[in-house]
Amino acid sequence: MKIAVSTWSFHRNIKKGLNHFEIPDLISGFQVKALEIVEDLLPKKELSYLNKLRQKAEKAGVKIICLAVSNDFTLKNEGKRKNEIAKVRTSFARAKALGARLIRIFAGKNTDEKAVERLIKSIKELLPTAKEEKLTLVLENHGGISED
C-alpha cells in the first residue's frame, strides 16, 4: 500500500515558514513516498523552482504525484469561468515540471440548477489538452456541488 500526503496537511506550518524543500525529507522519514502539492501554497510558480522541488523530492525518494489547483468552474459569469479554465490549463506545465501526472481540480461553489452543466462544459474544454499532456484531471470531493 502506498501512502501519500498533501502539502495542505502542512499549510499552517508553511505559513509560519516551513519550506517546501523540507517536506520531502520530513515525509520520507515516516515512509511516505508520494506527495501532492497545493499550488496556492507554493511561494514560487516558476518552472525552474518547480523542477528543483521535484529533484529534491526524488532525492528523498518521494514522488510528486499531484498538483492541486484552486478553481471554480461553476461561476455564472462566462468570462470569469473562462479565466478559471485558463488558470487550470496554465497549471498543466507546472504539474509536468513537478513530475505530477494528476491535476486535482475543484468543481465550484455555486449550486444553482446550471452549475453542473458549467462544470461539465469546463472539464470538457480542458480534456483535450490534458490528454495531449498525458495528465489526468481528478475532482475534489468536498465543497459546493461536489459534496452532494
PDB file of C-alpha atoms in Angstrom:
ATOM      1  CA  MET A   1       0.000   0.000   0.000  1.00  0.00           C
ATOM      2  CA  LYS A   2       1.252   3.473  -0.896  1.00  0.00           C
ATOM      3  CA  ILE A   3       0.503   6.419   1.317  1.00  0.00           C
ATOM      4  CA  ALA A   4       0.546   9.971   0.015  1.00  0.00           C
ATOM      5  CA  VAL A   5       0.290  13.282   1.803  1.00  0.00           C
ATOM      6  CA  SER A   6      -0.757  16.724   0.622  1.00  0.00           C
ATOM      7  CA  THR A   7       1.100  19.914   1.389  1.00  0.00           C
ATOM      8  CA  TRP A   8      -2.281  21.103   2.658  1.00  0.00           C
ATOM      9  CA  SER A   9      -1.519  18.991   5.732  1.00  0.00           C
ATOM     10  CA  PHE A  10       1.309  21.449   6.409  1.00  0.00           C
ATOM     11  CA  HIS A  11      -0.478  24.668   5.406  1.00  0.00           C
ATOM     12  CA  ARG A  12      -0.239  26.231   8.865  1.00  0.00           C
ATOM     13  CA  ASN A  13       3.448  25.316   9.121  1.00  0.00           C
ATOM     14  CA  ILE A  14       4.125  26.604   5.599  1.00  0.00           C
ATOM     15  CA  LYS A  15       2.528  29.925   6.521  1.00  0.00           C
ATOM     16  CA  LYS A  16       4.839  30.006   9.566  1.00  0.00           C
ATOM     17  CA  GLY A  17       7.924  29.390   7.439  1.00  0.00           C
ATOM     18  CA  LEU A  18       8.181  25.665   6.626  1.00  0.00           C
ATOM     19  CA  ASN A  19       9.986  25.459   3.310  1.00  0.00           C
ATOM     20  CA  HIS A  20       8.588  23.201   0.591  1.00  0.00           C
ATOM     21  CA  PHE A  21      12.088  21.789   0.126  1.00  0.00           C
ATOM     22  CA  GLU A  22      11.944  20.421   3.701  1.00  0.00           C
ATOM     23  CA  ILE A  23       8.730  18.462   3.172  1.00  0.00           C
ATOM     24  CA  PRO A  24      10.113  15.519   1.123  1.00  0.00           C
ATOM     25  CA  ASP A  25      12.693  14.659   3.797  1.00  0.00           C
ATOM     26  CA  LEU A  26      10.088  15.147   6.513  1.00  0.00           C
ATOM     27  CA  ILE A  27       7.535  12.768   4.998  1.00  0.00           C
ATOM     28  CA  SER A  28      10.058  10.185   3.820  1.00  0.00           C
ATOM     29  CA  GLY A  29      11.048   9.824   7.481  1.00  0.00           C
ATOM     30  CA  PHE A  30       7.543   8.425   8.001  1.00  0.00           C
ATOM     31  CA  GLN A  31       7.856   6.070   4.992  1.00  0.00           C
ATOM     32  CA  VAL A  32       5.546   8.302   2.928  1.00  0.00           C
ATOM     33  CA  LYS A  33       6.749   8.195  -0.659  1.00  0.00           C
ATOM     34  CA  ALA A  34       4.123  10.249  -2.517  1.00  0.00           C
ATOM     35  CA  LEU A  35       3.265  13.944  -2.292  1.00  0.00           C
ATOM     36  CA  GLU A  36       0.537  16.235  -3.559  1.00  0.00           C
ATOM     37  CA  ILE A  37       1.500  19.886  -3.971  1.00  0.00           C
ATOM     38  CA  VAL A  38      -1.170  22.538  -3.360  1.00  0.00           C
ATOM     39  CA  GLU A  39      -0.427  25.207  -5.920  1.00  0.00           C
ATOM     40  CA  ASP A  40      -1.738  28.103  -3.818  1.00  0.00           C
ATOM     41  CA  LEU A  41       0.774  27.275  -1.074  1.00  0.00           C
ATOM     42  CA  LEU A  42       3.789  27.494  -3.372  1.00  0.00           C
ATOM     43  CA  PRO A  43       5.971  30.542  -2.753  1.00  0.00           C
ATOM     44  CA  LYS A  44       7.042  30.499  -6.420  1.00  0.00           C
ATOM     45  CA  LYS A  45       5.435  29.040  -9.516  1.00  0.00           C
ATOM     46  CA  GLU A  46       8.318  29.384 -11.957  1.00  0.00           C
ATOM     47  CA  LEU A  47       9.150  26.138 -13.743  1.00  0.00           C
ATOM     48  CA  SER A  48      12.796  26.305 -12.647  1.00  0.00           C
ATOM     49  CA  TYR A  49      11.723  26.402  -8.987  1.00  0.00           C
ATOM     50  CA  LEU A  50       9.297  23.510  -9.519  1.00  0.00           C
ATOM     51  CA  ASN A  51      11.972  21.439 -11.278  1.00  0.00           C
ATOM     52  CA  LYS A  52      14.281  21.933  -8.295  1.00  0.00           C
ATOM     53  CA  LEU A  53      11.479  20.919  -5.939  1.00  0.00           C
ATOM     54  CA  ARG A  54      10.886  17.742  -7.991  1.00  0.00           C
ATOM     55  CA  GLN A  55      14.608  16.949  -7.906  1.00  0.00           C
ATOM     56  CA  LYS A  56      14.673  17.444  -4.124  1.00  0.00           C
ATOM     57  CA  ALA A  57      11.684  15.132  -3.730  1.00  0.00           C
ATOM     58  CA  GLU A  58      13.264  12.468  -5.941  1.00  0.00           C
ATOM     59  CA  LYS A  59      16.484  12.668  -3.936  1.00  0.00           C
ATOM     60  CA  ALA A  60      14.417  11.984  -0.792  1.00  0.00           C
ATOM     61  CA  GLY A  61      12.698   9.026  -2.502  1.00  0.00           C
ATOM     62  CA  VAL A  62       9.396  10.895  -2.810  1.00  0.00           C
ATOM     63  CA  LYS A  63       7.317  11.115  -5.998  1.00  0.00           C
ATOM     64  CA  ILE A  64       5.192  14.205  -6.537  1.00  0.00           C
ATOM     65  CA  ILE A  65       2.003  12.660  -7.849  1.00  0.00           C
ATOM     66  CA  CYS A  66      -0.499  15.508  -7.961  1.00  0.00           C
ATOM     67  CA  LEU A  67      -0.832  19.263  -8.263  1.00  0.00           C
ATOM     68  CA  ALA A  68      -3.949  20.664  -6.588  1.00  0.00           C
ATOM     69  CA  VAL A  69      -5.340  23.767  -8.265  1.00  0.00           C
ATOM     70  CA  SER A  70      -7.922  26.110  -6.727  1.00  0.00           C
ATOM     71  CA  ASN A  71     -10.593  26.936  -9.239  1.00  0.00           C
ATOM     72  CA  ASP A  72     -14.333  27.451  -9.580  1.00  0.00           C
ATOM     73  CA  PHE A  73     -15.971  26.094 -12.723  1.00  0.00           C
ATOM     74  CA  THR A  74     -19.480  26.938 -11.527  1.00  0.00           C
ATOM     75  CA  LEU A  75     -19.105  30.703 -11.880  1.00  0.00           C
ATOM     76  CA  LYS A  76     -22.123  32.216 -13.608  1.00  0.00           C
ATOM     77  CA  ASN A  77     -20.093  34.923 -15.351  1.00  0.00           C
ATOM     78  CA  GLU A  78     -18.812  33.319 -18.558  1.00  0.00           C
ATOM     79  CA  GLY A  79     -15.669  35.466 -18.725  1.00  0.00           C
ATOM     80  CA  LYS A  80     -14.688  34.629 -15.160  1.00  0.00           C
ATOM     81  CA  ARG A  81     -15.368  30.921 -15.744  1.00  0.00           C
ATOM     82  CA  LYS A  82     -13.147  31.030 -18.857  1.00  0.00           C
ATOM     83  CA  ASN A  83     -10.426  32.642 -16.730  1.00  0.00           C
ATOM     84  CA  GLU A  84     -10.687  29.701 -14.331  1.00  0.00           C
ATOM     85  CA  ILE A  85     -10.240  27.283 -17.246  1.00  0.00           C
ATOM     86  CA  ALA A  86      -7.184  29.228 -18.405  1.00  0.00           C
ATOM     87  CA  LYS A  87      -5.769  29.158 -14.867  1.00  0.00           C
ATOM     88  CA  VAL A  88      -6.056  25.375 -14.712  1.00  0.00           C
ATOM     89  CA  ARG A  89      -4.601  24.980 -18.205  1.00  0.00           C
ATOM     90  CA  THR A  90      -1.604  27.099 -17.128  1.00  0.00           C
ATOM     91  CA  SER A  91      -1.093  24.698 -14.229  1.00  0.00           C
ATOM     92  CA  PHE A  92      -0.503  21.801 -16.639  1.00  0.00           C
ATOM     93  CA  ALA A  93       3.082  22.941 -17.298  1.00  0.00           C
ATOM     94  CA  ARG A  94       3.633  23.292 -13.557  1.00  0.00           C
ATOM     95  CA  ALA A  95       2.394  19.760 -12.929  1.00  0.00           C
ATOM     96  CA  LYS A  96       4.734  18.410 -15.580  1.00  0.00           C
ATOM     97  CA  ALA A  97       7.680  20.329 -14.102  1.00  0.00           C
ATOM     98  CA  LEU A  98       6.893  18.691 -10.756  1.00  0.00           C
ATOM     99  CA  GLY A  99       6.616  15.262 -12.372  1.00  0.00           C
ATOM    100  CA  ALA A 100       2.940  15.000 -11.389  1.00  0.00           C
ATOM    101  CA  ARG A 101       0.504  13.152 -13.616  1.00  0.00           C
ATOM    102  CA  LEU A 102      -2.623  14.256 -11.742  1.00  0.00           C
ATOM    103  CA  ILE A 103      -4.254  17.680 -11.542  1.00  0.00           C
ATOM    104  CA  ARG A 104      -6.778  17.987  -8.716  1.00  0.00           C
ATOM    105  CA  ILE A 105      -9.485  20.499  -9.585  1.00  0.00           C
ATOM    106  CA  PHE A 106     -12.445  21.845  -7.670  1.00  0.00           C
ATOM    107  CA  ALA A 107     -15.974  21.779  -9.000  1.00  0.00           C
ATOM    108  CA  GLY A 108     -17.019  25.145  -7.638  1.00  0.00           C
ATOM    109  CA  LYS A 109     -19.124  26.823  -5.023  1.00  0.00           C
ATOM    110  CA  ASN A 110     -22.362  27.562  -6.853  1.00  0.00           C
ATOM    111  CA  THR A 111     -25.157  25.050  -6.501  1.00  0.00           C
ATOM    112  CA  ASP A 112     -27.784  26.516  -8.833  1.00  0.00           C
ATOM    113  CA  GLU A 113     -29.519  24.312 -11.418  1.00  0.00           C
ATOM    114  CA  LYS A 114     -26.967  25.168 -14.163  1.00  0.00           C
ATOM    115  CA  ALA A 115     -23.829  24.707 -12.018  1.00  0.00           C
ATOM    116  CA  VAL A 116     -23.219  21.087 -13.006  1.00  0.00           C
ATOM    117  CA  GLU A 117     -23.661  21.993 -16.669  1.00  0.00           C
ATOM    118  CA  ARG A 118     -21.000  24.717 -16.374  1.00  0.00           C
ATOM    119  CA  LEU A 119     -18.681  22.307 -14.548  1.00  0.00           C
ATOM    120  CA  ILE A 120     -19.015  19.639 -17.247  1.00  0.00           C
ATOM    121  CA  LYS A 121     -18.501  22.212 -20.001  1.00  0.00           C
ATOM    122  CA  SER A 122     -15.322  23.447 -18.301  1.00  0.00           C
ATOM    123  CA  ILE A 123     -13.873  19.972 -17.845  1.00  0.00           C
ATOM    124  CA  LYS A 124     -14.661  19.094 -21.460  1.00  0.00           C
ATOM    125  CA  GLU A 125     -12.726  22.168 -22.581  1.00  0.00           C
ATOM    126  CA  LEU A 126      -9.669  21.001 -20.620  1.00  0.00           C
ATOM    127  CA  LEU A 127      -9.721  17.314 -21.551  1.00  0.00           C
ATOM    128  CA  PRO A 128      -8.072  17.510 -24.997  1.00  0.00           C
ATOM    129  CA  THR A 129      -5.080  19.433 -23.623  1.00  0.00           C
ATOM    130  CA  ALA A 130      -4.878  17.209 -20.549  1.00  0.00           C
ATOM    131  CA  LYS A 131      -4.872  14.121 -22.775  1.00  0.00           C
ATOM    132  CA  GLU A 132      -2.223  15.619 -25.048  1.00  0.00           C
ATOM    133  CA  GLU A 133      -0.062  16.404 -21.989  1.00  0.00           C
ATOM    134  CA  LYS A 134      -0.702  12.917 -20.527  1.00  0.00           C
ATOM    135  CA  LEU A 135      -2.312  14.401 -17.419  1.00  0.00           C
ATOM    136  CA  THR A 136      -5.378  13.173 -15.572  1.00  0.00           C
ATOM    137  CA  LEU A 137      -7.916  15.549 -14.056  1.00  0.00           C
ATOM    138  CA  VAL A 138      -9.238  14.435 -10.672  1.00  0.00           C
ATOM    139  CA  LEU A 139     -12.167  16.134  -8.963  1.00  0.00           C
ATOM    140  CA  GLU A 140     -12.058  17.274  -5.342  1.00  0.00           C
ATOM    141  CA  ASN A 141     -14.894  15.736  -3.354  1.00  0.00           C
ATOM    142  CA  HIS A 142     -15.750  18.498  -0.899  1.00  0.00           C
ATOM    143  CA  GLY A 143     -17.237  21.927  -1.150  1.00  0.00           C
ATOM    144  CA  GLY A 144     -20.022  23.223  -3.377  1.00  0.00           C
ATOM    145  CA  ILE A 145     -21.698  20.860  -5.792  1.00  0.00           C
ATOM    146  CA  SER A 146     -19.159  18.041  -5.454  1.00  0.00           C
ATOM    147  CA  GLU A 147     -20.235  17.199  -1.912  1.00  0.00           C
ATOM    148  CA  ASP A 148     -23.857  16.421  -2.751  1.00  0.00           C
TER     149      ASP A 148
END
